[in-house]
Amino acid sequence: MDADAFRRGPITVTAFDWVPRFAQGHVRDLRVRWALEEAGLPYETTLVAQGEQRQPANLARQPFGQVPTLTVGERSLFETGACVWRIAETSEALLPSGTAARDDCLAWVFAAVDSVEKPIAMLAMLRFFTKDRDAAERAQPDIETLLHERLTRLSDALGEAAHLSGGRFTVADLMMTAVLRDAGRGDLDPFPTLKAYVARHEARPAFKRALAAQLAPFAENAARYRASAPGGAAPNS
Ligand SMILES: N[C@@H](CCC(=O)N[C@@H](CS)C(=O)NCC(=O)O)C(=O)O
């Protein structure tokens, strides 16, 4: 999947045709769409219906039955870190030339999807999805402390700088912003520089195009999901 393959296309991203409101604007295909927009690469989408993600067609693309996947010509990739990195490799807009700069970006992309995303995802699981509420409430403070510590270190590493690496917007900022956007309400409040960092990158035209493209099918398909929900009302739609 080299730069020529991206130029030849076609490029396709899988995404859901609808998700409940709390997840709208946060489904991970946003990262891939945003990277493609920054790189100036046109793409199409294959929409996966709710409940179809574990069907053979999607499992063949994504072994965990999730979205997104990125297909370029004949080849497919899963995991947003891998997809976004491959896109970045095609574009100076996301990845500067020079081994040291690229290494730095690579480290920050992994930091985003591992060191920072892990406690954010664990907290979301404990707050909203864990069925044993007593166990969730016992575990939560430790994870909140871990996230606070990670965000403190990140905020210190960023300091007064606008960007994580090389004094300009790169794939490192794209991935870190995407991950920080998924933090729970209030979790970023003690870190005004991180909130400003996220807001600055959300104002980028490429981000706005990616977000609008993710949201468009949700609006189109909401009525269909509402109609098929028990009692005719899809919650959070
Ligand atoms: N580590 C994966 C996570 C992918 C993921 O969690 N996808 C979610 C949407 S954001 C999904 O498809 N969830 C539906 C499911 O697991 O059934 C990545 O970064 O690509």
Tab-separated table of C-alpha atoms and ligand atoms in Angstrom:
chain	number	residue	atom	x	y	z
A	1	MET	CA	0.000	0.000	0.000
A	2	ASP	CA	2.394	2.674	-1.219
A	3	ALA	CA	1.785	6.282	-2.279
A	4	ASP	CA	1.156	5.216	-5.899
A	5	ALA	CA	-1.553	2.783	-4.791
A	6	PHE	CA	-3.247	5.598	-2.859
A	7	ARG	CA	-3.064	7.854	-5.926
A	8	ARG	CA	-4.514	5.114	-8.160
A	9	GLY	CA	-7.277	4.236	-5.683
A	10	PRO	CA	-10.052	3.504	-5.253
A	11	ILE	CA	-9.905	4.173	-1.518
A	12	THR	CA	-12.752	2.847	0.624
A	13	VAL	CA	-13.399	3.230	4.353
A	14	THR	CA	-15.930	1.145	6.257
A	15	ALA	CA	-18.195	2.982	8.672
A	16	PHE	CA	-21.507	2.388	10.429
A	17	ASP	CA	-24.721	3.547	8.761
A	18	TRP	CA	-26.020	4.696	12.142
A	19	VAL	CA	-24.958	4.705	15.818
A	20	PRO	CA	-26.719	5.989	18.964
A	21	ARG	CA	-26.325	9.699	19.605
A	22	PHE	CA	-23.641	9.346	22.320
A	23	ALA	CA	-21.328	7.715	19.766
A	24	GLN	CA	-22.051	10.033	16.838
A	25	GLY	CA	-18.921	11.986	15.955
A	26	HIS	CA	-16.792	9.486	17.898
A	27	VAL	CA	-16.785	6.359	15.720
A	28	ARG	CA	-13.211	5.597	14.791
A	29	ASP	CA	-13.659	5.843	11.025
A	30	LEU	CA	-13.465	9.587	11.763
A	31	ARG	CA	-9.701	9.269	12.221
A	32	VAL	CA	-9.239	7.616	8.861
A	33	ARG	CA	-11.557	10.050	7.078
A	34	TRP	CA	-9.716	12.980	8.694
A	35	ALA	CA	-6.299	11.678	7.623
A	36	LEU	CA	-7.545	11.184	4.049
A	37	GLU	CA	-8.961	14.702	4.030
A	38	GLU	CA	-5.684	16.178	5.295
A	39	ALA	CA	-3.785	14.217	2.644
A	40	GLY	CA	-6.177	15.351	-0.094
A	41	LEU	CA	-7.129	11.782	-0.998
A	42	PRO	CA	-10.741	11.239	-2.146
A	43	TYR	CA	-12.467	8.175	-0.744
A	44	GLU	CA	-15.713	6.239	-0.788
A	45	THR	CA	-17.447	4.529	2.119
A	46	THR	CA	-18.915	1.084	2.587
A	47	LEU	CA	-21.583	1.403	5.269
A	48	VAL	CA	-22.079	-1.456	7.710
A	49	ALA	CA	-25.553	-1.758	9.235
A	50	GLN	CA	-25.923	-2.163	13.003
A	51	GLY	CA	-25.884	-5.881	13.795
A	52	GLU	CA	-24.022	-6.726	10.588
A	53	GLN	CA	-20.525	-6.045	11.928
A	54	ARG	CA	-19.929	-9.666	12.977
A	55	GLN	CA	-21.249	-11.060	9.684
A	56	PRO	CA	-18.738	-12.801	7.393
A	57	ALA	CA	-18.434	-9.843	4.996
A	58	ASN	CA	-17.178	-7.534	7.731
A	59	LEU	CA	-15.179	-10.205	9.590
A	60	ALA	CA	-13.273	-10.830	6.360
A	61	ARG	CA	-12.142	-7.188	6.454
A	62	GLN	CA	-11.803	-6.689	10.225
A	63	PRO	CA	-11.072	-9.773	12.354
A	64	PHE	CA	-12.801	-8.300	15.434
A	65	GLY	CA	-15.966	-7.416	13.526
A	66	GLN	CA	-15.509	-3.689	13.954
A	67	VAL	CA	-15.113	-0.547	11.857
A	68	PRO	CA	-13.163	0.988	10.282
A	69	THR	CA	-11.113	-0.715	7.636
A	70	LEU	CA	-9.243	1.023	4.857
A	71	THR	CA	-9.129	-0.547	1.416
A	72	VAL	CA	-6.779	0.807	-1.223
A	73	GLY	CA	-7.065	-0.938	-4.566
A	74	GLU	CA	-6.905	-4.648	-3.747
A	75	ARG	CA	-5.442	-4.363	-0.253
A	76	SER	CA	-7.134	-3.796	3.092
A	77	LEU	CA	-5.919	-2.677	6.482
A	78	PHE	CA	-7.605	-2.635	9.866
A	79	GLU	CA	-6.773	-0.800	13.139
A	80	THR	CA	-6.973	2.968	12.944
A	81	GLY	CA	-3.343	3.387	14.009
A	82	ALA	CA	-2.184	1.326	11.025
A	83	CYS	CA	-4.637	2.938	8.586
A	84	VAL	CA	-3.796	6.491	9.605
A	85	TRP	CA	-0.066	5.793	9.563
A	86	ARG	CA	-0.190	4.382	6.035
A	87	ILE	CA	-2.130	7.439	4.855
A	88	ALA	CA	0.370	9.726	6.588
A	89	GLU	CA	3.255	8.032	4.806
A	90	THR	CA	1.812	9.223	1.498
A	91	SER	CA	1.616	12.873	2.455
A	92	GLU	CA	4.006	15.589	3.571
A	93	ALA	CA	0.876	17.274	4.992
A	94	LEU	CA	0.824	14.666	7.770
A	95	LEU	CA	4.360	13.348	8.009
A	96	PRO	CA	7.533	15.364	7.506
A	97	SER	CA	10.428	13.790	5.638
A	98	GLY	CA	13.460	12.885	7.741
A	99	THR	CA	13.894	9.814	9.870
A	100	ALA	CA	14.064	11.598	13.225
A	101	ALA	CA	10.840	13.541	12.608
A	102	ARG	CA	9.072	10.414	11.398
A	103	ASP	CA	10.259	8.377	14.383
A	104	ASP	CA	8.949	11.067	16.719
A	105	CYS	CA	5.553	11.047	14.986
A	106	LEU	CA	5.417	7.246	15.109
A	107	ALA	CA	6.088	7.249	18.851
A	108	TRP	CA	3.343	9.835	19.468
A	109	VAL	CA	0.830	7.929	17.351
A	110	PHE	CA	1.478	4.821	19.460
A	111	ALA	CA	1.329	6.934	22.630
A	112	ALA	CA	-2.114	8.145	21.555
A	113	VAL	CA	-3.603	4.726	20.769
A	114	ASP	CA	-1.934	2.953	23.674
A	115	SER	CA	-0.832	5.074	26.643
A	116	VAL	CA	-3.626	7.655	26.377
A	117	GLU	CA	-6.489	5.772	24.732
A	118	LYS	CA	-6.262	2.783	27.080
A	119	PRO	CA	-7.383	4.581	30.271
A	120	ILE	CA	-9.945	6.620	28.278
A	121	ALA	CA	-11.490	3.443	26.844
A	122	MET	CA	-11.353	1.637	30.198
A	123	LEU	CA	-13.181	4.496	31.897
A	124	ALA	CA	-15.866	4.561	29.207
A	125	MET	CA	-16.345	0.836	29.727
A	126	LEU	CA	-16.612	1.213	33.519
A	127	ARG	CA	-18.879	4.256	33.404
A	128	PHE	CA	-21.321	3.156	30.724
A	129	PHE	CA	-21.082	-0.515	29.849
A	130	THR	CA	-19.989	-2.659	32.815
A	131	LYS	CA	-23.035	-4.564	34.078
A	132	ASP	CA	-21.719	-5.167	37.607
A	133	ARG	CA	-22.120	-1.578	38.831
A	134	ASP	CA	-20.517	-2.232	42.240
A	135	ALA	CA	-17.388	-3.667	40.626
A	136	ALA	CA	-17.295	-0.780	38.135
A	137	GLU	CA	-17.548	1.820	40.880
A	138	ARG	CA	-14.765	0.143	42.860
A	139	ALA	CA	-12.427	0.076	39.835
A	140	GLN	CA	-13.197	3.566	38.548
A	141	PRO	CA	-11.071	5.715	40.917
A	142	ASP	CA	-7.863	3.831	40.034
A	143	ILE	CA	-8.432	4.303	36.321
A	144	GLU	CA	-9.361	7.951	36.822
A	145	THR	CA	-6.078	8.429	38.654
A	146	LEU	CA	-4.187	6.686	35.852
A	147	LEU	CA	-5.849	8.852	33.189
A	148	HIS	CA	-5.167	12.016	35.182
A	149	GLU	CA	-1.508	11.036	35.454
A	150	ARG	CA	-1.228	10.297	31.721
A	151	LEU	CA	-2.907	13.605	30.841
A	152	THR	CA	-0.609	15.448	33.237
A	153	ARG	CA	2.445	13.950	31.496
A	154	LEU	CA	0.989	14.716	28.071
A	155	SER	CA	0.187	18.277	29.052
A	156	ASP	CA	3.741	18.686	30.405
A	157	ALA	CA	5.239	17.240	27.204
A	158	LEU	CA	3.188	19.640	25.075
A	159	GLY	CA	3.995	22.614	27.338
A	160	GLU	CA	3.205	25.863	25.544
A	161	ALA	CA	3.696	24.307	22.103
A	162	ALA	CA	0.864	24.101	19.598
A	163	HIS	CA	1.946	20.705	18.280
A	164	LEU	CA	3.426	17.494	19.625
A	165	SER	CA	6.217	17.115	17.116
A	166	GLY	CA	8.374	19.253	14.838
A	167	GLY	CA	6.571	22.562	15.411
A	168	ARG	CA	3.806	21.844	12.881
A	169	PHE	CA	0.598	19.817	12.543
A	170	THR	CA	1.344	16.150	11.891
A	171	VAL	CA	-0.272	12.745	12.116
A	172	ALA	CA	0.764	12.762	15.797
A	173	ASP	CA	-1.606	15.679	16.486
A	174	LEU	CA	-4.342	14.105	14.398
A	175	MET	CA	-4.274	10.870	16.355
A	176	MET	CA	-3.812	12.492	19.772
A	177	THR	CA	-6.700	14.894	19.114
A	178	ALA	CA	-8.943	12.058	17.951
A	179	VAL	CA	-8.182	10.084	21.117
A	180	LEU	CA	-8.563	13.048	23.504
A	181	ARG	CA	-11.988	13.851	21.982
A	182	ASP	CA	-13.183	10.517	23.352
A	183	ALA	CA	-12.313	11.380	26.960
A	184	GLY	CA	-15.330	11.527	29.257
A	185	ARG	CA	-17.047	14.814	29.968
A	186	GLY	CA	-14.943	16.717	32.484
A	187	ASP	CA	-11.849	14.518	32.241
A	188	LEU	CA	-9.957	17.212	30.300
A	189	ASP	CA	-11.171	20.092	32.502
A	190	PRO	CA	-8.013	20.167	34.669
A	191	PHE	CA	-5.936	20.524	31.472
A	192	PRO	CA	-6.788	23.791	29.683
A	193	THR	CA	-3.878	23.446	27.251
A	194	LEU	CA	-5.162	20.028	26.139
A	195	LYS	CA	-8.700	21.370	25.731
A	196	ALA	CA	-7.346	24.239	23.611
A	197	TYR	CA	-5.203	21.777	21.640
A	198	VAL	CA	-8.267	19.679	20.790
A	199	ALA	CA	-10.415	22.707	19.934
A	200	ARG	CA	-7.708	24.100	17.626
A	201	HIS	CA	-7.505	20.882	15.649
A	202	GLU	CA	-11.275	20.403	15.536
A	203	ALA	CA	-11.386	23.787	13.776
A	204	ARG	CA	-9.336	22.466	10.843
A	205	PRO	CA	-11.379	22.325	7.618
A	206	ALA	CA	-10.286	18.718	6.996
A	207	PHE	CA	-11.593	17.676	10.425
A	208	LYS	CA	-14.918	19.426	9.808
A	209	ARG	CA	-15.332	17.682	6.450
A	210	ALA	CA	-14.551	14.297	8.016
A	211	LEU	CA	-17.008	14.855	10.860
A	212	ALA	CA	-19.789	15.990	8.510
A	213	ALA	CA	-19.192	12.927	6.329
A	214	GLN	CA	-19.471	10.585	9.325
A	215	LEU	CA	-22.660	12.242	10.577
A	216	ALA	CA	-24.507	12.427	7.235
A	217	PRO	CA	-25.617	8.764	7.024
A	218	PHE	CA	-26.666	8.780	10.693
A	219	ALA	CA	-29.217	11.501	9.960
A	220	GLU	CA	-30.370	9.695	6.806
A	221	ASN	CA	-30.841	6.339	8.561
A	222	ALA	CA	-32.151	7.415	11.996
A	223	ALA	CA	-35.797	6.988	10.994
A	224	ARG	CA	-35.210	3.442	9.780
A	225	TYR	CA	-33.592	2.439	13.123
A	226	ARG	CA	-36.337	4.219	15.066
A	227	ALA	CA	-38.963	2.302	13.125
A	228	SER	CA	-37.302	-1.064	13.810
A	229	ALA	CA	-36.703	-0.415	17.554
A	230	PRO	CA	-39.041	-2.035	20.097
A	231	GLY	CA	-41.889	0.413	20.595
A	232	GLY	CA	-40.727	2.369	17.550
A	233	ALA	CA	-38.366	4.669	19.445
A	234	ALA	CA	-34.615	4.146	19.144
A	235	PRO	CA	-33.121	5.620	22.321
A	236	ASN	CA	-30.395	8.214	21.827
A	237	SER	CA	-31.243	8.604	18.161
B	1	LIG	N1	-8.585	-0.701	17.948
B	1	LIG	C1	-9.595	-0.589	16.922
B	1	LIG	C2	-10.920	-0.312	17.590
B	1	LIG	C3	-12.066	-0.306	16.602
B	1	LIG	C4	-13.379	-0.064	17.324
B	1	LIG	O1	-13.450	-0.059	18.578
B	1	LIG	N2	-14.431	0.118	16.543
B	1	LIG	C5	-15.739	0.325	17.114
B	1	LIG	C6	-16.326	1.647	16.602
B	1	LIG	S1	-15.415	3.011	17.210
B	1	LIG	C7	-16.689	-0.748	16.656
B	1	LIG	O2	-16.683	-1.140	15.511
B	1	LIG	N3	-17.540	-1.211	17.586
B	1	LIG	C8	-18.604	-2.121	17.283
B	1	LIG	C9	-18.389	-3.461	17.860
B	1	LIG	O3	-17.326	-3.743	18.446
B	1	LIG	O4	-19.324	-4.261	17.717
B	1	LIG	C10	-9.213	0.538	15.962
B	1	LIG	O5	-8.602	1.516	16.407
B	1	LIG	O6	-9.506	0.436	14.764
